Amino acid sequence: HANTLRLIGDVLRAGGVGTVETAVDGQRARDMLRLFNPDIIFTDAKMPVMDGLVFAQSIRRAAVAPDPKVPNPEVPIVMVTVFDYPSGRAAERAGVDMALAGDSAGMTVLGHPSTRDVSLDEMLMLTRAARRGLEHPLLIGDMPFGTYESSDALAVQSARLFADAGCDAVKIEGA
């Protein structure tokens, strides 16, 4: 998770985001809210101490029961990984705004040794399951390795399959 945390921070900085703060767990992130009042939050469902779902719920709860530690209970929240119906439902209940059906599920759910081993059909199955659990959040599908690199036509064809599976956007990785 340290590499993912560093990667997200690097991408945001490269994109021109002025200040990027990171936390090693949900409790630390919650404690940092009043210090930094973020414009957007990226979290993962699985974090130590306080997981991302509890973290997101604690932020949204402050809209109903004001909490001085949560300056903006309406801050956009992106859940980094959903991979099936239960995780989609949990993200929906937590009040996240966006969720990623990530190829890491190939390892964590399907038992592949690498994200490069997850197939298009497997990702589409996981993505459809996550969409059934999500009603409101925007869903981003993670296009697996080998489904977009060889041509623009292949990339568009694969992206259409993700749109048909319920995605609002797709994520590809470049070299």
Coordinates of N, CA and C in Angstrom, one line a residue:
H1 N 0.8 -1.2 0.0 CA 0.0 0.0 0.0 C 0.9 1.3 0.0
A2 N 2.1 1.2 0.5 CA 2.9 2.3 0.5 C 3.2 2.8 -0.9
N3 N 3.4 1.9 -1.8 CA 3.7 2.3 -3.2 C 2.5 2.9 -3.9
T4 N 1.3 2.4 -3.6 CA 0.1 3.0 -4.1 C -0.1 4.4 -3.6
L5 N 0.1 4.6 -2.3 CA 0.0 5.9 -1.6 C 0.9 6.9 -2.3
R6 N 2.2 6.4 -2.5 CA 3.2 7.3 -3.1 C 2.8 7.6 -4.5
L7 N 2.3 6.6 -5.3 CA 1.9 6.8 -6.7 C 0.8 7.8 -6.8
I8 N -0.3 7.7 -6.0 CA -1.4 8.6 -6.1 C -0.9 10.1 -5.7
G9 N -0.1 10.2 -4.7 CA 0.5 11.5 -4.4 C 1.3 12.1 -5.5
D10 N 2.1 11.3 -6.1 CA 3.0 11.7 -7.3 C 2.1 12.2 -8.5
V11 N 1.1 11.4 -8.8 CA 0.2 11.7 -9.9 C -0.5 13.0 -9.6
L12 N -1.0 13.2 -8.4 CA -1.7 14.4 -8.1 C -0.8 15.6 -8.2
R13 N 0.4 15.5 -7.6 CA 1.4 16.6 -7.7 C 1.7 16.9 -9.1
A14 N 2.0 15.9 -10.0 CA 2.3 16.1 -11.4 C 1.2 16.8 -12.1
G15 N -0.1 16.5 -11.7 CA -1.2 17.2 -12.3 C -1.5 18.6 -11.8
G16 N -0.6 19.1 -10.9 CA -0.7 20.5 -10.5 C -1.4 20.7 -9.2
V17 N -1.7 19.6 -8.5 CA -2.4 19.8 -7.2 C -1.3 20.4 -6.2
G18 N -1.6 21.4 -5.6 CA -0.6 22.1 -4.8 C -0.2 21.4 -3.5
T19 N -1.1 20.9 -2.7 CA -0.8 20.3 -1.5 C -1.4 18.9 -1.5
V20 N -0.6 17.9 -1.2 CA -1.1 16.5 -1.1 C -0.6 16.0 0.2
E21 N -1.6 15.6 1.1 CA -1.3 15.0 2.4 C -1.6 13.5 2.4
T22 N -0.9 12.7 3.0 CA -1.2 11.3 3.1 C -1.2 10.8 4.5
A23 N -1.9 9.8 4.7 CA -2.0 9.2 6.1 C -1.9 7.6 5.9
V24 N -1.3 7.0 6.9 CA -1.0 5.6 6.9 C -2.3 4.8 7.3
D25 N -3.3 5.4 7.9 CA -4.5 4.7 8.3 C -5.6 5.7 8.4
G26 N -6.8 5.1 8.5 CA -8.0 5.9 8.5 C -8.2 6.9 9.7
Q27 N -7.7 6.4 10.8 CA -7.8 7.2 12.0 C -6.9 8.5 11.9
R28 N -5.7 8.2 11.4 CA -4.8 9.4 11.2 C -5.3 10.3 10.1
A29 N -6.0 9.8 9.1 CA -6.6 10.6 8.1 C -7.7 11.5 8.7
R30 N -8.5 10.9 9.5 CA -9.6 11.6 10.1 C -9.0 12.7 11.0
D31 N -8.0 12.4 11.8 CA -7.4 13.4 12.6 C -6.8 14.6 11.8
M32 N -6.4 14.3 10.6 CA -5.8 15.4 9.7 C -6.8 16.3 9.1
L33 N -8.1 15.9 9.1 CA -9.1 16.6 8.4 C -9.2 18.1 8.8
R34 N -9.3 18.4 10.1 CA -9.4 19.8 10.5 C -8.2 20.6 10.3
L35 N -7.0 19.9 10.2 CA -5.8 20.6 9.9 C -5.6 21.0 8.5
F36 N -6.1 20.2 7.5 CA -5.9 20.5 6.1 C -7.1 20.8 5.3
N37 N -8.3 20.5 5.8 CA -9.6 20.7 5.1 C -9.5 20.4 3.6
P38 N -9.3 19.1 3.2 CA -9.0 18.7 1.8 C -10.2 19.1 0.8
D39 N -9.8 19.2 -0.4 CA -10.7 19.5 -1.5 C -11.3 18.1 -2.0
I40 N -10.5 17.0 -1.8 CA -10.9 15.7 -2.3 C -10.2 14.7 -1.4
I41 N -10.8 13.6 -1.2 CA -10.2 12.5 -0.4 C -10.2 11.2 -1.2
F42 N -9.0 10.6 -1.3 CA -8.9 9.2 -1.8 C -8.7 8.3 -0.7
T43 N -9.5 7.2 -0.6 CA -9.3 6.3 0.5 C -9.5 4.9 -0.1
D44 N -9.1 3.9 0.7 CA -9.2 2.5 0.3 C -10.1 1.8 1.3
A45 N -10.8 0.8 0.9 CA -11.7 0.1 1.8 C -10.9 -0.6 2.9
K46 N -9.7 -1.1 2.6 CA -8.9 -1.8 3.6 C -7.7 -1.0 4.0
M47 N -7.8 -0.5 5.2 CA -6.7 0.3 5.8 C -6.7 -0.1 7.3
P48 N -5.5 0.0 7.9 CA -5.4 -0.4 9.3 C -6.1 0.6 10.2
V49 N -6.3 0.2 11.4 CA -6.9 1.1 12.5 C -8.3 1.4 12.2
M50 N -8.6 2.2 11.2 CA -9.9 2.6 10.8 C -10.0 2.4 9.3
D51 N -10.8 1.5 8.8 CA -10.9 1.3 7.4 C -11.5 2.4 6.6
G52 N -11.4 2.4 5.3 CA -11.8 3.5 4.5 C -13.3 3.7 4.5
L53 N -14.1 2.6 4.7 CA -15.5 2.7 4.8 C -16.0 3.4 6.0
V54 N -15.4 3.0 7.1 CA -15.7 3.7 8.4 C -15.3 5.2 8.4
F55 N -14.1 5.4 7.8 CA -13.6 6.8 7.6 C -14.6 7.6 6.8
A56 N -15.1 7.1 5.6 CA -16.0 7.8 4.8 C -17.3 8.1 5.5
Q57 N -17.8 7.0 6.2 CA -19.1 7.2 7.0 C -19.0 8.2 8.1
S58 N -17.8 8.3 8.7 CA -17.6 9.3 9.8 C -17.7 10.7 9.2
I59 N -17.2 10.9 8.0 CA -17.2 12.2 7.4 C -18.7 12.6 7.0
R60 N -19.4 11.6 6.4 CA -20.8 11.9 5.9 C -21.7 12.1 7.1
R61 N -21.4 11.4 8.2 CA -22.3 11.5 9.4 C -22.2 13.0 10.0
A62 N -21.1 13.7 9.8 CA -20.9 15.0 10.2 C -21.9 16.0 9.5
A63 N -22.5 15.6 8.4 CA -23.5 16.5 7.8 C -24.8 16.5 8.6
V64 N -25.0 15.4 9.3 CA -26.2 15.3 10.1 C -26.0 15.7 11.6
A65 N -24.9 15.3 12.1 CA -24.5 15.6 13.5 C -23.1 16.3 13.4
P66 N -23.1 17.6 13.3 CA -21.8 18.4 13.1 C -20.7 17.9 14.1
D67 N -19.5 17.8 13.5 CA -18.3 17.4 14.2 C -17.2 18.4 13.9
P68 N -16.7 19.0 14.9 CA -15.6 20.0 14.7 C -14.4 19.5 14.0
K69 N -14.2 18.2 14.1 CA -13.0 17.6 13.4 C -13.3 17.4 11.9
V70 N -14.5 17.6 11.4 CA -14.8 17.5 10.0 C -15.4 18.8 9.5
P71 N -14.4 19.6 8.9 CA -14.9 20.9 8.4 C -15.8 20.9 7.2
N72 N -15.7 19.9 6.4 CA -16.5 19.8 5.2 C -17.1 18.4 5.0
P73 N -18.2 18.1 5.5 CA -18.8 16.7 5.4 C -19.2 16.4 4.0
E74 N -19.2 17.4 3.1 CA -19.6 17.1 1.7 C -18.4 17.0 0.8
V75 N -17.2 16.9 1.3 CA -16.0 16.8 0.5 C -16.1 15.5 -0.4
P76 N -15.7 15.6 -1.6 CA -15.8 14.4 -2.5 C -14.9 13.3 -2.0
I77 N -15.4 12.1 -2.0 CA -14.6 11.0 -1.5 C -14.5 9.9 -2.6
V78 N -13.3 9.5 -3.0 CA -13.1 8.5 -3.9 C -12.6 7.2 -3.2
M79 N -13.4 6.1 -3.4 CA -13.0 4.8 -2.8 C -12.1 4.1 -3.9
V80 N -10.9 3.8 -3.5 CA -9.9 3.3 -4.5 C -10.3 2.0 -5.0
T81 N -10.9 1.1 -4.2 CA -11.2 -0.3 -4.7 C -12.5 -0.8 -4.3
V82 N -13.3 -1.2 -5.3 CA -14.5 -2.0 -5.0 C -14.4 -3.2 -6.0
F83 N -14.8 -4.3 -5.7 CA -14.6 -5.5 -6.5 C -15.7 -6.5 -6.6
D84 N -16.8 -6.2 -5.9 CA -17.9 -7.1 -5.9 C -19.2 -6.4 -5.4
Y85 N -20.3 -7.2 -5.4 CA -21.5 -6.6 -4.9 C -21.4 -6.1 -3.4
P86 N -20.9 -6.9 -2.5 CA -20.8 -6.4 -1.1 C -19.9 -5.2 -1.0
S87 N -18.8 -5.1 -1.7 CA -18.0 -3.9 -1.5 C -18.6 -2.7 -2.2
G88 N -19.4 -2.9 -3.3 CA -20.1 -1.8 -3.9 C -21.2 -1.3 -2.9
R89 N -21.9 -2.2 -2.3 CA -23.0 -1.8 -1.3 C -22.3 -1.0 -0.2
A90 N -21.2 -1.5 0.3 CA -20.5 -0.9 1.5 C -20.1 0.5 1.1
A91 N -19.6 0.7 -0.1 CA -19.1 2.0 -0.6 C -20.3 2.9 -0.8
E92 N -21.4 2.4 -1.3 CA -22.7 3.2 -1.4 C -23.1 3.7 0.0
R93 N -23.2 2.8 0.9 CA -23.6 3.1 2.3 C -22.7 4.1 2.9
A94 N -21.4 4.1 2.6 CA -20.4 5.0 3.2 C -20.5 6.4 2.6
G95 N -21.2 6.5 1.5 CA -21.4 7.8 0.9 C -20.3 8.3 0.0
V96 N -19.6 7.4 -0.6 CA -18.5 7.8 -1.5 C -19.1 8.3 -2.8
D97 N -18.3 9.2 -3.5 CA -18.7 9.8 -4.7 C -18.3 9.1 -5.9
M98 N -17.1 8.4 -5.8 CA -16.5 7.7 -6.9 C -15.9 6.4 -6.4
A99 N -15.9 5.3 -7.2 CA -15.2 4.1 -6.8 C -14.5 3.5 -8.0
L100 N -13.4 2.8 -7.8 CA -12.6 2.1 -8.8 C -12.8 0.6 -8.7
A101 N -13.3 0.0 -9.7 CA -13.2 -1.5 -9.8 C -11.8 -1.8 -10.3
G102 N -10.9 -2.1 -9.4 CA -9.5 -2.2 -9.7 C -9.0 -3.6 -10.0
D103 N -8.0 -3.6 -10.9 CA -7.4 -4.9 -11.3 C -6.7 -5.6 -10.1
S104 N -6.5 -4.9 -9.0 CA -5.9 -5.6 -7.9 C -6.8 -6.7 -7.4
A105 N -8.1 -6.6 -7.7 CA -9.0 -7.7 -7.3 C -8.6 -9.1 -8.0
G106 N -7.8 -9.0 -9.1 CA -7.3 -10.2 -9.7 C -6.4 -11.0 -8.7
M107 N -5.7 -10.2 -7.9 CA -4.9 -10.8 -6.9 C -5.6 -11.1 -5.6
T108 N -6.3 -10.1 -5.1 CA -6.9 -10.2 -3.7 C -8.2 -11.0 -3.7
V109 N -8.9 -11.1 -4.8 CA -10.2 -11.9 -4.9 C -10.0 -13.2 -5.7
L110 N -9.3 -13.1 -6.8 CA -9.2 -14.3 -7.7 C -8.0 -15.1 -7.5
G111 N -7.0 -14.6 -6.7 CA -5.8 -15.4 -6.4 C -4.7 -15.4 -7.5
H112 N -4.8 -14.5 -8.4 CA -3.7 -14.4 -9.4 C -2.4 -13.8 -8.8
P113 N -1.3 -14.3 -9.2 CA 0.0 -13.8 -8.6 C 0.3 -12.3 -9.0
S114 N -0.3 -11.8 -10.0 CA -0.1 -10.4 -10.5 C -1.3 -9.8 -11.1
T115 N -1.4 -8.5 -11.1 CA -2.5 -7.8 -11.7 C -2.5 -8.0 -13.3
R116 N -1.3 -8.4 -13.8 CA -1.1 -8.6 -15.2 C -1.8 -9.9 -15.6
D117 N -2.2 -10.7 -14.7 CA -2.8 -12.0 -15.0 C -4.3 -12.0 -15.1
V118 N -4.9 -10.9 -14.6 CA -6.4 -10.8 -14.6 C -6.9 -10.6 -16.1
S119 N -7.9 -11.3 -16.4 CA -8.4 -11.2 -17.8 C -9.5 -10.2 -18.0
L120 N -9.8 -9.8 -19.2 CA -10.8 -8.9 -19.5 C -12.2 -9.4 -18.9
D121 N -12.4 -10.7 -19.2 CA -13.7 -11.3 -18.8 C -13.8 -11.2 -17.3
E122 N -12.7 -11.5 -16.6 CA -12.7 -11.5 -15.1 C -13.0 -10.1 -14.6
M123 N -12.3 -9.1 -15.2 CA -12.5 -7.7 -14.7 C -14.0 -7.2 -15.0
L124 N -14.5 -7.6 -16.2 CA -15.9 -7.3 -16.5 C -16.9 -7.9 -15.5
M125 N -16.6 -9.1 -15.1 CA -17.5 -9.8 -14.1 C -17.4 -9.1 -12.8
L126 N -16.2 -8.7 -12.3 CA -16.1 -8.0 -11.1 C -16.7 -6.6 -11.1
T127 N -16.5 -6.0 -12.3 CA -17.1 -4.6 -12.5 C -18.6 -4.6 -12.4
R128 N -19.2 -5.6 -13.1 CA -20.7 -5.7 -13.1 C -21.2 -5.9 -11.7
A129 N -20.5 -6.8 -11.0 CA -20.9 -7.1 -9.6 C -20.8 -5.8 -8.7
A130 N -19.7 -5.0 -8.9 CA -19.6 -3.8 -8.1 C -20.7 -2.8 -8.5
R131 N -21.0 -2.7 -9.8 CA -22.0 -1.8 -10.3 C -23.4 -2.1 -9.7
R132 N -23.7 -3.4 -9.6 CA -24.9 -3.8 -9.0 C -25.0 -3.3 -7.5
G133 N -23.9 -3.2 -6.8 CA -23.9 -2.7 -5.5 C -23.9 -1.2 -5.3
L134 N -23.5 -0.5 -6.4 CA -23.4 0.9 -6.4 C -24.6 1.5 -7.1
E135 N -25.3 2.5 -6.5 CA -26.4 3.1 -7.2 C -25.9 4.5 -7.6
H136 N -25.3 5.3 -6.7 CA -25.0 6.7 -7.0 C -23.6 7.0 -7.4
P137 N -22.6 6.4 -6.8 CA -21.2 6.8 -7.1 C -20.8 6.5 -8.6
L138 N -20.0 7.4 -9.1 CA -19.4 7.2 -10.4 C -18.5 6.0 -10.3
L139 N -18.6 5.1 -11.3 CA -17.8 3.8 -11.2 C -16.7 3.9 -12.3
I140 N -15.5 3.7 -11.9 CA -14.3 3.7 -12.9 C -13.9 2.2 -13.0
G141 N -13.8 1.7 -14.2 CA -13.3 0.4 -14.5 C -11.8 0.4 -14.8
D142 N -11.1 -0.5 -14.3 CA -9.6 -0.6 -14.5 C -9.4 -1.6 -15.6
M143 N -9.0 -1.1 -16.8 CA -8.8 -2.0 -17.9 C -7.5 -2.8 -17.7
P144 N -7.6 -4.1 -17.8 CA -6.5 -4.9 -17.5 C -5.4 -4.9 -18.6
F145 N -4.2 -5.3 -18.2 CA -3.1 -5.3 -19.1 C -3.5 -6.1 -20.4
G146 N -3.1 -5.6 -21.5 CA -3.3 -6.4 -22.8 C -4.6 -6.0 -23.5
T147 N -5.4 -5.1 -22.9 CA -6.7 -4.8 -23.4 C -6.8 -3.4 -24.1
Y148 N -5.6 -2.7 -24.2 CA -5.7 -1.4 -24.8 C -4.3 -1.0 -25.4
E149 N -3.2 -1.7 -25.2 CA -1.9 -1.2 -25.6 C -1.7 -1.3 -27.1
S150 N -2.2 -2.3 -27.7 CA -1.8 -2.6 -29.1 C -2.4 -1.7 -30.1
S151 N -3.6 -1.1 -29.9 CA -4.1 -0.2 -30.8 C -5.2 0.7 -30.2
D152 N -5.5 1.8 -30.8 CA -6.6 2.6 -30.4 C -7.9 1.9 -30.5
A153 N -8.1 1.2 -31.6 CA -9.3 0.5 -31.8 C -9.6 -0.6 -30.7
L154 N -8.5 -1.3 -30.3 CA -8.7 -2.2 -29.2 C -9.1 -1.5 -27.9
A155 N -8.4 -0.4 -27.6 CA -8.7 0.4 -26.4 C -10.2 0.8 -26.4
V156 N -10.7 1.3 -27.5 CA -12.0 1.8 -27.6 C -13.0 0.6 -27.4
Q157 N -12.7 -0.5 -28.1 CA -13.5 -1.7 -28.0 C -13.6 -2.2 -26.5
S158 N -12.5 -2.2 -25.9 CA -12.4 -2.6 -24.4 C -13.2 -1.7 -23.6
A159 N -13.0 -0.4 -23.8 CA -13.7 0.7 -23.0 C -15.2 0.5 -23.2
R160 N -15.6 0.2 -24.4 CA -17.1 0.1 -24.6 C -17.6 -1.1 -23.8
L161 N -16.9 -2.2 -23.6 CA -17.3 -3.3 -22.8 C -17.4 -2.9 -21.3
F162 N -16.5 -2.0 -20.9 CA -16.6 -1.5 -19.5 C -17.8 -0.6 -19.4
A163 N -18.1 0.2 -20.4 CA -19.3 1.1 -20.3 C -20.5 0.2 -20.3
D164 N -20.6 -0.9 -21.0 CA -21.7 -1.8 -21.0 C -21.8 -2.5 -19.7
A165 N -20.7 -2.7 -19.0 CA -20.7 -3.3 -17.6 C -21.2 -2.3 -16.5
G166 N -21.4 -1.0 -16.9 CA -21.9 -0.1 -16.0 C -20.9 1.0 -15.5
C167 N -19.8 1.1 -16.2 CA -18.8 2.1 -15.8 C -19.1 3.4 -16.4
D168 N -18.7 4.4 -15.7 CA -18.9 5.8 -16.1 C -17.5 6.3 -16.7
A169 N -16.4 5.6 -16.4 CA -15.1 6.0 -16.9 C -14.2 4.8 -16.8
V170 N -13.1 4.8 -17.5 CA -12.1 3.7 -17.5 C -10.8 4.3 -17.1
K171 N -9.9 3.4 -16.5 CA -8.6 3.8 -16.1 C -7.6 2.9 -16.9
I172 N -6.6 3.5 -17.5 CA -5.6 2.7 -18.2 C -4.3 3.2 -17.6
E173 N -3.3 2.3 -17.7 CA -1.9 2.6 -17.2 C -1.0 2.7 -18.4
G174 N -0.1 3.7 -18.3 CA 0.9 3.9 -19.4 C 2.3 3.6 -18.8
A175 N 3.2 3.5 -19.8 CA 4.6 3.2 -19.4 C 5.3 4.5 -19.3

